[in-house]
mmCIF file of C-alpha atoms in Angstrom:
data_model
loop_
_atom_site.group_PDB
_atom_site.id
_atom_site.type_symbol
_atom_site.label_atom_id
_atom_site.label_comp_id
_atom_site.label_asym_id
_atom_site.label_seq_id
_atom_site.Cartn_x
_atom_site.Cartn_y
_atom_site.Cartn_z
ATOM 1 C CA UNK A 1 0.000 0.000 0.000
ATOM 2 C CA UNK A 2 2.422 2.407 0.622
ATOM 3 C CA UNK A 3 4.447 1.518 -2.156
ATOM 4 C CA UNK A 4 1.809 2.487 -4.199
ATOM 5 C CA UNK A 5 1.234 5.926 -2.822
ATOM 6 C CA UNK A 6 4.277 6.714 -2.601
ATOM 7 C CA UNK A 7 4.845 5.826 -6.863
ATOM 8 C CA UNK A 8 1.670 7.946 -7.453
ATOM 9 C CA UNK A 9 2.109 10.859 -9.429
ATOM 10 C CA UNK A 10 0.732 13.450 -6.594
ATOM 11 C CA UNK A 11 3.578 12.979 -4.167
ATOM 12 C CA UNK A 12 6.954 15.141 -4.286
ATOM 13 C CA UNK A 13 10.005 14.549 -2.464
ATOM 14 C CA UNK A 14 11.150 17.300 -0.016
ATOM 15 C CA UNK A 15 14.307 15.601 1.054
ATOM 16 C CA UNK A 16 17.214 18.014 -0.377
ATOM 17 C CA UNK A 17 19.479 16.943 -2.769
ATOM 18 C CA UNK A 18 23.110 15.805 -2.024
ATOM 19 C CA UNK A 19 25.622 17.800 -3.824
ATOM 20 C CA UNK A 20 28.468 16.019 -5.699
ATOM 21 C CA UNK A 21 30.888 15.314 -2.839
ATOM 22 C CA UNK A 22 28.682 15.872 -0.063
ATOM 23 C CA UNK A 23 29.170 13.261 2.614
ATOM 24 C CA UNK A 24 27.206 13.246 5.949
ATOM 25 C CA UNK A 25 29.410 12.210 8.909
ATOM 26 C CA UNK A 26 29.075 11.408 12.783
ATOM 27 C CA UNK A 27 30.734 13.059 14.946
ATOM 28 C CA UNK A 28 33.262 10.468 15.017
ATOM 29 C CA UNK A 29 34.144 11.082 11.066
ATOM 30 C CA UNK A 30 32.223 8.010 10.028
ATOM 31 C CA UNK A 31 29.795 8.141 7.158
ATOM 32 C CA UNK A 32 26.674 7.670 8.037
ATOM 33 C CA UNK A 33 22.683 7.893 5.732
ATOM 34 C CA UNK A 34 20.367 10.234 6.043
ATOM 35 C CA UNK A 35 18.097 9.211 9.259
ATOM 36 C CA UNK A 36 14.200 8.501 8.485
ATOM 37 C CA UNK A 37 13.646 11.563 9.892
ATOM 38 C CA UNK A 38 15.309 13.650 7.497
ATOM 39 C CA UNK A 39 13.133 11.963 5.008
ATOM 40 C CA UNK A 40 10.216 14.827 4.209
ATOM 41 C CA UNK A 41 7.518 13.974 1.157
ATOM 42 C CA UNK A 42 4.150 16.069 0.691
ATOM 43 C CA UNK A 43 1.557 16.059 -2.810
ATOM 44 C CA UNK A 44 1.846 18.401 -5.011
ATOM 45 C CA UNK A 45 -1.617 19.394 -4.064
ATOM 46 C CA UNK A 46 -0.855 20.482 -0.444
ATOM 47 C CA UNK A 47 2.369 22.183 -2.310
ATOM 48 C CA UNK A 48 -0.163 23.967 -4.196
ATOM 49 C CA UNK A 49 -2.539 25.417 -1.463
ATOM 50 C CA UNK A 50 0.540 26.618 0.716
ATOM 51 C CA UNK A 51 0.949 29.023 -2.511
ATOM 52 C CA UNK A 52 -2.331 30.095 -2.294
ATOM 53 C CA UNK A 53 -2.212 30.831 1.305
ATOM 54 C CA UNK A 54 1.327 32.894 1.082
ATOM 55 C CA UNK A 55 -0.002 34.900 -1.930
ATOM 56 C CA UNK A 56 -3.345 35.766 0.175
ATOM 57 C CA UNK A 57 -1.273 36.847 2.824
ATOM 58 C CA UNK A 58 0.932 38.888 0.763
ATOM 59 C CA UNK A 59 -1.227 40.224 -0.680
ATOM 60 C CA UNK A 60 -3.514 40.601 1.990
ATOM 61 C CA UNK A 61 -0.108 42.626 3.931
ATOM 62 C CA UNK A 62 0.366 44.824 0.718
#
């Protein structure tokens, strides 16, 4: 089930991208993954409404 939300085309991946050479280390110089919790994915229609809500306030401010 969550296989298949997660291959539907509504959901976007927030996690940022690692840049060429980027390596994430503990503090003991070891390399180490990203933890689950750095893991961030939303739909791109919940993308859309906080757009609508930052232009109303904008413009709503103006």
């Amino acid at each position: 089930m969550s296989a298949e939300a997660m291959a539907s085309v509504g959901v976007v991946d927030l996690t940022p991208a690692a840049e060429a050479g980027d390596v994430l280390r503990a503090s003991d110089g070891r390399p180490v993954q990203l933890p689950p919790s750095a893991v961030r994915y939303t739909t791109s229609r919940h993308l859309l409404r906080e757009v609508e809500i930052v232009d109303w306030a904008q413009e709503t401010n103006s």
